[in-house]
XYZ file of N, CA and C in Angstrom:
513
model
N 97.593 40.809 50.960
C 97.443 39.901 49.839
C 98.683 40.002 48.987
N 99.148 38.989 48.644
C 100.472 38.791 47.914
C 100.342 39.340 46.401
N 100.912 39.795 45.285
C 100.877 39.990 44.146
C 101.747 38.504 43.042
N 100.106 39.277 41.575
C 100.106 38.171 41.040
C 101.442 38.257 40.404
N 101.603 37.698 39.766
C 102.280 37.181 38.370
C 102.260 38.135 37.549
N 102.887 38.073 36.531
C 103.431 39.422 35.541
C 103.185 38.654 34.028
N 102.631 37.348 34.245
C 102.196 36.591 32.674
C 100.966 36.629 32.602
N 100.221 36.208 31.465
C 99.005 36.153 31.056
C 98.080 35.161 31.712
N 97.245 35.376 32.196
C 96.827 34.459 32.986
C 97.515 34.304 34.430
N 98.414 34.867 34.686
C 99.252 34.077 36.094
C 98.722 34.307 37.249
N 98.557 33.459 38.446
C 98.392 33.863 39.502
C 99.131 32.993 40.328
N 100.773 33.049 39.845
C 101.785 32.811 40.812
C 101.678 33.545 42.154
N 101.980 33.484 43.317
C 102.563 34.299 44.306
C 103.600 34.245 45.111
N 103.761 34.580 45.946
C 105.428 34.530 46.369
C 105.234 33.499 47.421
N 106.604 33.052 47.326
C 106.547 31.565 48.448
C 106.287 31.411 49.684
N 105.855 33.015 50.001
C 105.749 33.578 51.772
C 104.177 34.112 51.900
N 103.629 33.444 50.765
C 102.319 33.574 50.652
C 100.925 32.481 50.443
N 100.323 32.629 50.567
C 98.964 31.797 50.768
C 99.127 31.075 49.217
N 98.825 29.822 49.124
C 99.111 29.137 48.078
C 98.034 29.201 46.846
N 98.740 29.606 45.705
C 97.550 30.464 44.786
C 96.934 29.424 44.064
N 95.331 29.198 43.255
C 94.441 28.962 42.718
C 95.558 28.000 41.627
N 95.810 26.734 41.087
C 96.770 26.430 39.928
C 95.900 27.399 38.419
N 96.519 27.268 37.896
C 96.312 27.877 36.391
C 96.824 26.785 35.735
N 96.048 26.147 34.826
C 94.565 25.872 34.692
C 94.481 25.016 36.130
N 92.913 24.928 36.491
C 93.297 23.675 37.339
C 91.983 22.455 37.522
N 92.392 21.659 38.630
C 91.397 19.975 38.203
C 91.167 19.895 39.233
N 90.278 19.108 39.583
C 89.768 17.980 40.892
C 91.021 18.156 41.722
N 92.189 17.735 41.038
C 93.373 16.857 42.492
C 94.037 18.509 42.446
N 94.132 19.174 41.510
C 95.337 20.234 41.894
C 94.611 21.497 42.803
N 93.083 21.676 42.935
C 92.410 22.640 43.558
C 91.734 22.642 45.027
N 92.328 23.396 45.784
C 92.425 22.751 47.348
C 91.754 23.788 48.371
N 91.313 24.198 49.211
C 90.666 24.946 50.380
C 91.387 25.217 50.494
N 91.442 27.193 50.453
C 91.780 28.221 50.364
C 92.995 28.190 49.637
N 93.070 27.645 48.650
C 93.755 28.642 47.768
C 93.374 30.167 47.531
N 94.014 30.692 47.018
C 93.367 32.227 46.919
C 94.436 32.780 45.635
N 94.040 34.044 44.734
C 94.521 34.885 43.548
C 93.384 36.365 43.845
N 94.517 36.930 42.852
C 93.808 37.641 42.865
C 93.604 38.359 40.760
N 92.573 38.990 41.071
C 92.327 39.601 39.586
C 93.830 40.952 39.269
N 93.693 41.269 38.194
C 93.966 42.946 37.689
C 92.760 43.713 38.506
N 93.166 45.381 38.731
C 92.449 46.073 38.602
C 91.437 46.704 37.629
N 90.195 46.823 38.019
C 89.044 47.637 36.864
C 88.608 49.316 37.699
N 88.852 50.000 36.710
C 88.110 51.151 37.495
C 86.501 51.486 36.741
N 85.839 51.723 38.108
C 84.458 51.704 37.584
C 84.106 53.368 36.773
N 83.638 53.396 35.612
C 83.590 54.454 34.961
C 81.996 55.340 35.491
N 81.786 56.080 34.850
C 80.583 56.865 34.602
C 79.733 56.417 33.774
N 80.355 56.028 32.730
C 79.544 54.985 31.576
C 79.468 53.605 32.120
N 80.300 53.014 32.886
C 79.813 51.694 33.332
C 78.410 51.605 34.285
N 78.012 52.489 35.390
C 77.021 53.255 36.099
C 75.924 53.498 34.996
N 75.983 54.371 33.804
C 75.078 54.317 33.275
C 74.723 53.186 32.411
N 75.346 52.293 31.846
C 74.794 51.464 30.959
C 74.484 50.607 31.639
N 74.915 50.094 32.984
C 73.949 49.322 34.089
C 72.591 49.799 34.425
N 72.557 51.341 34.842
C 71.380 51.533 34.512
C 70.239 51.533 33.578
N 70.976 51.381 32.505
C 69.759 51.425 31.333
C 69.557 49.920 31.329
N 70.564 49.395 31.804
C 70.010 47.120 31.700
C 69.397 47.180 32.539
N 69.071 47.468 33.889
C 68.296 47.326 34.789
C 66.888 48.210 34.307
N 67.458 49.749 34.257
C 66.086 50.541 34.552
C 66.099 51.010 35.667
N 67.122 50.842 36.730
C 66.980 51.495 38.173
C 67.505 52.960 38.027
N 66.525 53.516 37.251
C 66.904 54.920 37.246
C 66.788 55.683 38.827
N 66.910 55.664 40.428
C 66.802 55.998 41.529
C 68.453 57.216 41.083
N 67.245 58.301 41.975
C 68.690 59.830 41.831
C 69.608 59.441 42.476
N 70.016 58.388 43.292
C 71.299 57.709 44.206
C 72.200 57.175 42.777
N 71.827 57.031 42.605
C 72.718 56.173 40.918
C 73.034 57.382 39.899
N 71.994 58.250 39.396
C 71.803 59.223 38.708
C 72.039 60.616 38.409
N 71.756 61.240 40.048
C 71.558 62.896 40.094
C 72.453 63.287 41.270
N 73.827 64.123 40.746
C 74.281 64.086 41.290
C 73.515 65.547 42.073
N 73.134 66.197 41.435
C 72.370 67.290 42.254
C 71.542 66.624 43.492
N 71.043 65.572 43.120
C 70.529 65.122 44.332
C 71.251 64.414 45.209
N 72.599 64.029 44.822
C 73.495 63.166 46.039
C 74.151 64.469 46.823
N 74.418 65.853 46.113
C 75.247 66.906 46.954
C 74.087 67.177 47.633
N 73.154 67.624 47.879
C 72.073 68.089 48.678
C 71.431 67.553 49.849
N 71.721 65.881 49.463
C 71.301 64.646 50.674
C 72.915 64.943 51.316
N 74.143 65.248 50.887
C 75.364 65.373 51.672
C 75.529 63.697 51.092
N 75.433 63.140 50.288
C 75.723 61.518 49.675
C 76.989 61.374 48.975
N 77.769 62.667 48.666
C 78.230 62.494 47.887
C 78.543 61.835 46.188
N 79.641 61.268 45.830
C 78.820 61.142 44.747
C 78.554 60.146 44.455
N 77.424 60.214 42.795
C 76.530 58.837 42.182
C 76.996 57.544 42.675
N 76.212 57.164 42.901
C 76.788 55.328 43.143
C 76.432 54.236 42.163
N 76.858 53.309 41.753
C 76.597 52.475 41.552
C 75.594 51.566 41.851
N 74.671 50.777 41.249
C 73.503 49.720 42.022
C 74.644 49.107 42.581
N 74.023 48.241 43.912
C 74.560 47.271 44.586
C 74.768 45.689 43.497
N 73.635 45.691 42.546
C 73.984 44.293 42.015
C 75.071 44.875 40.671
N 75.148 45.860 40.542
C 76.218 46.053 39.583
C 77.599 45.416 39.900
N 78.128 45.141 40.971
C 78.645 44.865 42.009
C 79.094 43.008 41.701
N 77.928 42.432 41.918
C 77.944 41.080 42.052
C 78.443 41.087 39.981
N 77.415 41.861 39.223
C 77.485 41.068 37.898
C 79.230 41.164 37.544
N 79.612 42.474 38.000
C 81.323 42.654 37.065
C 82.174 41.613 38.204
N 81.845 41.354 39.224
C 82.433 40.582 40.338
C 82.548 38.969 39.329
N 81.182 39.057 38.808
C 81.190 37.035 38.384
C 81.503 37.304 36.379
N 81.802 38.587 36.166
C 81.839 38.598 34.918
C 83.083 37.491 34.390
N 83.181 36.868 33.407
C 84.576 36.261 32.590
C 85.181 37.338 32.151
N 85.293 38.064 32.524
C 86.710 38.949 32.163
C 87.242 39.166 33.272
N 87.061 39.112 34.562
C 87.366 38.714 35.434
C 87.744 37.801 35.651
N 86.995 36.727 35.784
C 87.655 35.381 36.877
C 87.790 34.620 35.841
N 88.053 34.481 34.424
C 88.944 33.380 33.674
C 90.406 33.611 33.753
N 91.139 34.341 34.422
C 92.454 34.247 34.641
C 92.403 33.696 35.984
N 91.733 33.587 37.105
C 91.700 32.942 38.633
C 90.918 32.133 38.897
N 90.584 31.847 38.231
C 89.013 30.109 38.160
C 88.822 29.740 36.537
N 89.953 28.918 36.087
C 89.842 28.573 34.708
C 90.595 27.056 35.061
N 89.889 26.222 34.363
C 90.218 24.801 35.160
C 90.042 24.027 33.343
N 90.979 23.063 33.481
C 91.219 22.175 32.566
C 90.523 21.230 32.401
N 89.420 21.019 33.237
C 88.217 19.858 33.556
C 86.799 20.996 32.687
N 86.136 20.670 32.408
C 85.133 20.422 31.478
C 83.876 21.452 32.644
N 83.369 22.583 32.802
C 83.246 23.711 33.225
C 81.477 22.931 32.706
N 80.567 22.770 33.950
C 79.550 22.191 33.572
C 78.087 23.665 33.776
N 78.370 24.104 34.918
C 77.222 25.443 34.683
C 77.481 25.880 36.061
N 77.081 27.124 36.231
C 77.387 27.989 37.203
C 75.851 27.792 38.402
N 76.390 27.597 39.475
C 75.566 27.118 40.656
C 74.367 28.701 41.485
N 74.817 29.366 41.531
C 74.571 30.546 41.839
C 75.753 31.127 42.792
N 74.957 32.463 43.399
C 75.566 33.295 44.659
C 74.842 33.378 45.600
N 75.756 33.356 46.919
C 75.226 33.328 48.518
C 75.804 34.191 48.991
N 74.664 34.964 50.211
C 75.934 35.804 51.060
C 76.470 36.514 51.090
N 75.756 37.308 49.359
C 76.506 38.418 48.959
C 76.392 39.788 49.866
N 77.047 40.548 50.365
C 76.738 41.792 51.259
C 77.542 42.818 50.111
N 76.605 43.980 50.372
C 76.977 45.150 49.673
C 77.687 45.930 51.257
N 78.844 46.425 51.230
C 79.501 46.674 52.244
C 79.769 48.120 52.605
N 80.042 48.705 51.234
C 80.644 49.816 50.559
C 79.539 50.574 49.337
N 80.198 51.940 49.125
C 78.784 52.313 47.999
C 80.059 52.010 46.862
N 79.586 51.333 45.932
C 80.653 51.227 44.481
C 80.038 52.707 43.755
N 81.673 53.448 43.763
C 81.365 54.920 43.060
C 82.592 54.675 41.731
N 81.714 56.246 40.793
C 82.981 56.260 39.379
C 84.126 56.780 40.168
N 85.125 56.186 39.493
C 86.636 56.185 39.745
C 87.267 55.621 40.450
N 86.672 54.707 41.370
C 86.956 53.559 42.362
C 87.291 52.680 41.564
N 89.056 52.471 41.627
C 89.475 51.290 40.973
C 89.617 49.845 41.667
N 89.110 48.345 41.884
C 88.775 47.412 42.287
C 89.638 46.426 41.658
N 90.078 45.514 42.764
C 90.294 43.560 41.987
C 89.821 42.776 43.080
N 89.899 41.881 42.694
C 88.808 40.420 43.338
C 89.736 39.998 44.121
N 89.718 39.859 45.279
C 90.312 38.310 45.825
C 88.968 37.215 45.874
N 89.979 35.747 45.074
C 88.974 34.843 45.217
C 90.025 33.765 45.810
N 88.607 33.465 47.270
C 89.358 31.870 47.454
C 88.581 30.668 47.771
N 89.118 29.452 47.595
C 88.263 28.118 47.566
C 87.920 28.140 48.605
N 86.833 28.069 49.448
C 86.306 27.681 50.167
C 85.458 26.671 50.300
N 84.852 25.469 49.043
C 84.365 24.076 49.037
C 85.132 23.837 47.785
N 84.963 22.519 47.754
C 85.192 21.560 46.698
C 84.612 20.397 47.488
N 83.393 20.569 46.622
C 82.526 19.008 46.678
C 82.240 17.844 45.426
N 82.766 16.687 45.612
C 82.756 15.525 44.717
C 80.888 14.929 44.791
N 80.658 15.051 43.880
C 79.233 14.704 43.579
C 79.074 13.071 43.701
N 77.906 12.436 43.525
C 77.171 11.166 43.744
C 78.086 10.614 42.828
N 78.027 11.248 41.347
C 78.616 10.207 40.037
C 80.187 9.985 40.113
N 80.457 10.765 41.127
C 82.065 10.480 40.741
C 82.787 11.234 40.131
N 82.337 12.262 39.094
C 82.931 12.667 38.175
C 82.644 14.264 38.278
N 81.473 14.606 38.627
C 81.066 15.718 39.038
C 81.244 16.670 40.405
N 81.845 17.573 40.203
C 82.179 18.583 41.604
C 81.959 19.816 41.670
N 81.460 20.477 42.872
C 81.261 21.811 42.909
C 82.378 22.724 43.542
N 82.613 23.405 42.936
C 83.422 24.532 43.654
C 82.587 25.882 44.282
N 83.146 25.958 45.438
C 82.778 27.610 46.366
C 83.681 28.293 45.925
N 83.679 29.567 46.167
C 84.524 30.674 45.950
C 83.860 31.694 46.610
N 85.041 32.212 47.463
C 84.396 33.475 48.234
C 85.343 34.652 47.277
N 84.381 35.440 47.200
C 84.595 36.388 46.199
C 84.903 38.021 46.895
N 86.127 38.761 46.708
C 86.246 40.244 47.265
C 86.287 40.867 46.745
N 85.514 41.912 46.726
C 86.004 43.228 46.041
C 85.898 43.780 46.707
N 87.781 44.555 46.439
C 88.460 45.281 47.560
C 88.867 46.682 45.894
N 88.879 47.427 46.818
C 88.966 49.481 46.092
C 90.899 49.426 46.164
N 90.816 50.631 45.925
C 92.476 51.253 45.748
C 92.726 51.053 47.123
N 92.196 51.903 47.965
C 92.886 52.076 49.956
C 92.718 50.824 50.249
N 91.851 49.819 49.836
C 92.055 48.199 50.543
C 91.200 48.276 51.204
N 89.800 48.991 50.894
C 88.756 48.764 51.232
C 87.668 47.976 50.909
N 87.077 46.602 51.796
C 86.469 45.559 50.864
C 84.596 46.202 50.403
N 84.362 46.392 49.107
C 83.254 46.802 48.607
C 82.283 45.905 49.264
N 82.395 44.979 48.505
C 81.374 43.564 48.403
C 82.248 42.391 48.670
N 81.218 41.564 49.172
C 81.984 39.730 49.157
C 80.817 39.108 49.132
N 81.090 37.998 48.845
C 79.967 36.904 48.670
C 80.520 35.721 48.080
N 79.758 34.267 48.178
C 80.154 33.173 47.733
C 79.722 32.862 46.353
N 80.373 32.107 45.380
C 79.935 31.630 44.000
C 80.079 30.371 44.169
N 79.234 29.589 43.517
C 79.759 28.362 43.035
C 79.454 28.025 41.686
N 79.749 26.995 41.587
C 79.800 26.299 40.301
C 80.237 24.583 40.068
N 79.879 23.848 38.703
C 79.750 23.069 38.890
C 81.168 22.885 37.647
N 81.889 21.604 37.630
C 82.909 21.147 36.704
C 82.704 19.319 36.110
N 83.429 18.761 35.537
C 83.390 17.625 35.533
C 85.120 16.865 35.010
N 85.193 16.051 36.164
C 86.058 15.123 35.316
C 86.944 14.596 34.433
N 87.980 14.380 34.336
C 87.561 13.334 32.617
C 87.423 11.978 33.240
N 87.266 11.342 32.571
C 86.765 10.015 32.808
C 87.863 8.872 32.813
């Protein structure tokens, strides 16, 4: 995967590379497989726990590490949907899916596979790439796919799965 850009928002890449996502972008400038990628996040100890307390999935796989050395599990993991939420969070993907057309509501996720166990100190960024762009009945309305990666430090892919979402137009 090529590296981004060094500006705010950028997801330039080099000219010997897969043609990146425009910043901002529309209907005509956003095309099948484009692809960007995020910054890195490293997943904390406190990120693990305060997912757990939103969920409630207190399970000793998430929790005890006395109980992950003893199963030989090594250590705490992360829930699997912890995974998908920081994957579709906006602090994420408004620098690589931020479009100048009018952002109508988010479609859901497909397909998501948990691949990998997401552990603390595993630092992660997204590759995202277009995989649909569909023009709706009215004309004005379109959905975007996005296949979504999260890939670790060694370039190991965690999770993937598809997003979509819906945009509009101008008129």
């Amino acid at each position: 995967i090529c590296p981004r850009g060094n500006g705010a928002g950028s997801s330039f890449l080099r000219s010997d590379c897969v043609t990146a996502i425009p910043f901002p972008f529309t209907y005509d400038t956003v095309e099948l497989h484009q692809m960007s990628t995020t910054h890195g996040r490293t997943i904390t100890d406190t990120d693990i726990t305060f997912y757990m307390m939103l969920t409630g999935g207190w399970h000793p796989v998430h929790c005890d590490r006395d109980f992950m050395k003893k199963a030989g599990l090594g250590a705490v993991r992360a829930q699997g949907s912890f995974g998908i939420a920081v994957s579709l969070g906006s602090h994420l993907e408004s620098s690589v899916l931020e479009g100048s057309d009018e952002f109508v509501r988010a479609m859901g996720v497909e397909k998501w596979e948990y691949l990998r166990p997401l552990v603390s100190g595993d630092t992660f960024h997204l590759e995202v790439e277009i995989v649909g762009k569909d023009l709706q009945e009215n004309g004005r309305d379109y959905v975007i796919s996005r296949e979504i990666r999260m890939i670790n430090q060694n370039g190991d892919m965690l999770q993937r799965g598809i997003a979509q979402s819906m945009w509009r137009r101008e008129a």
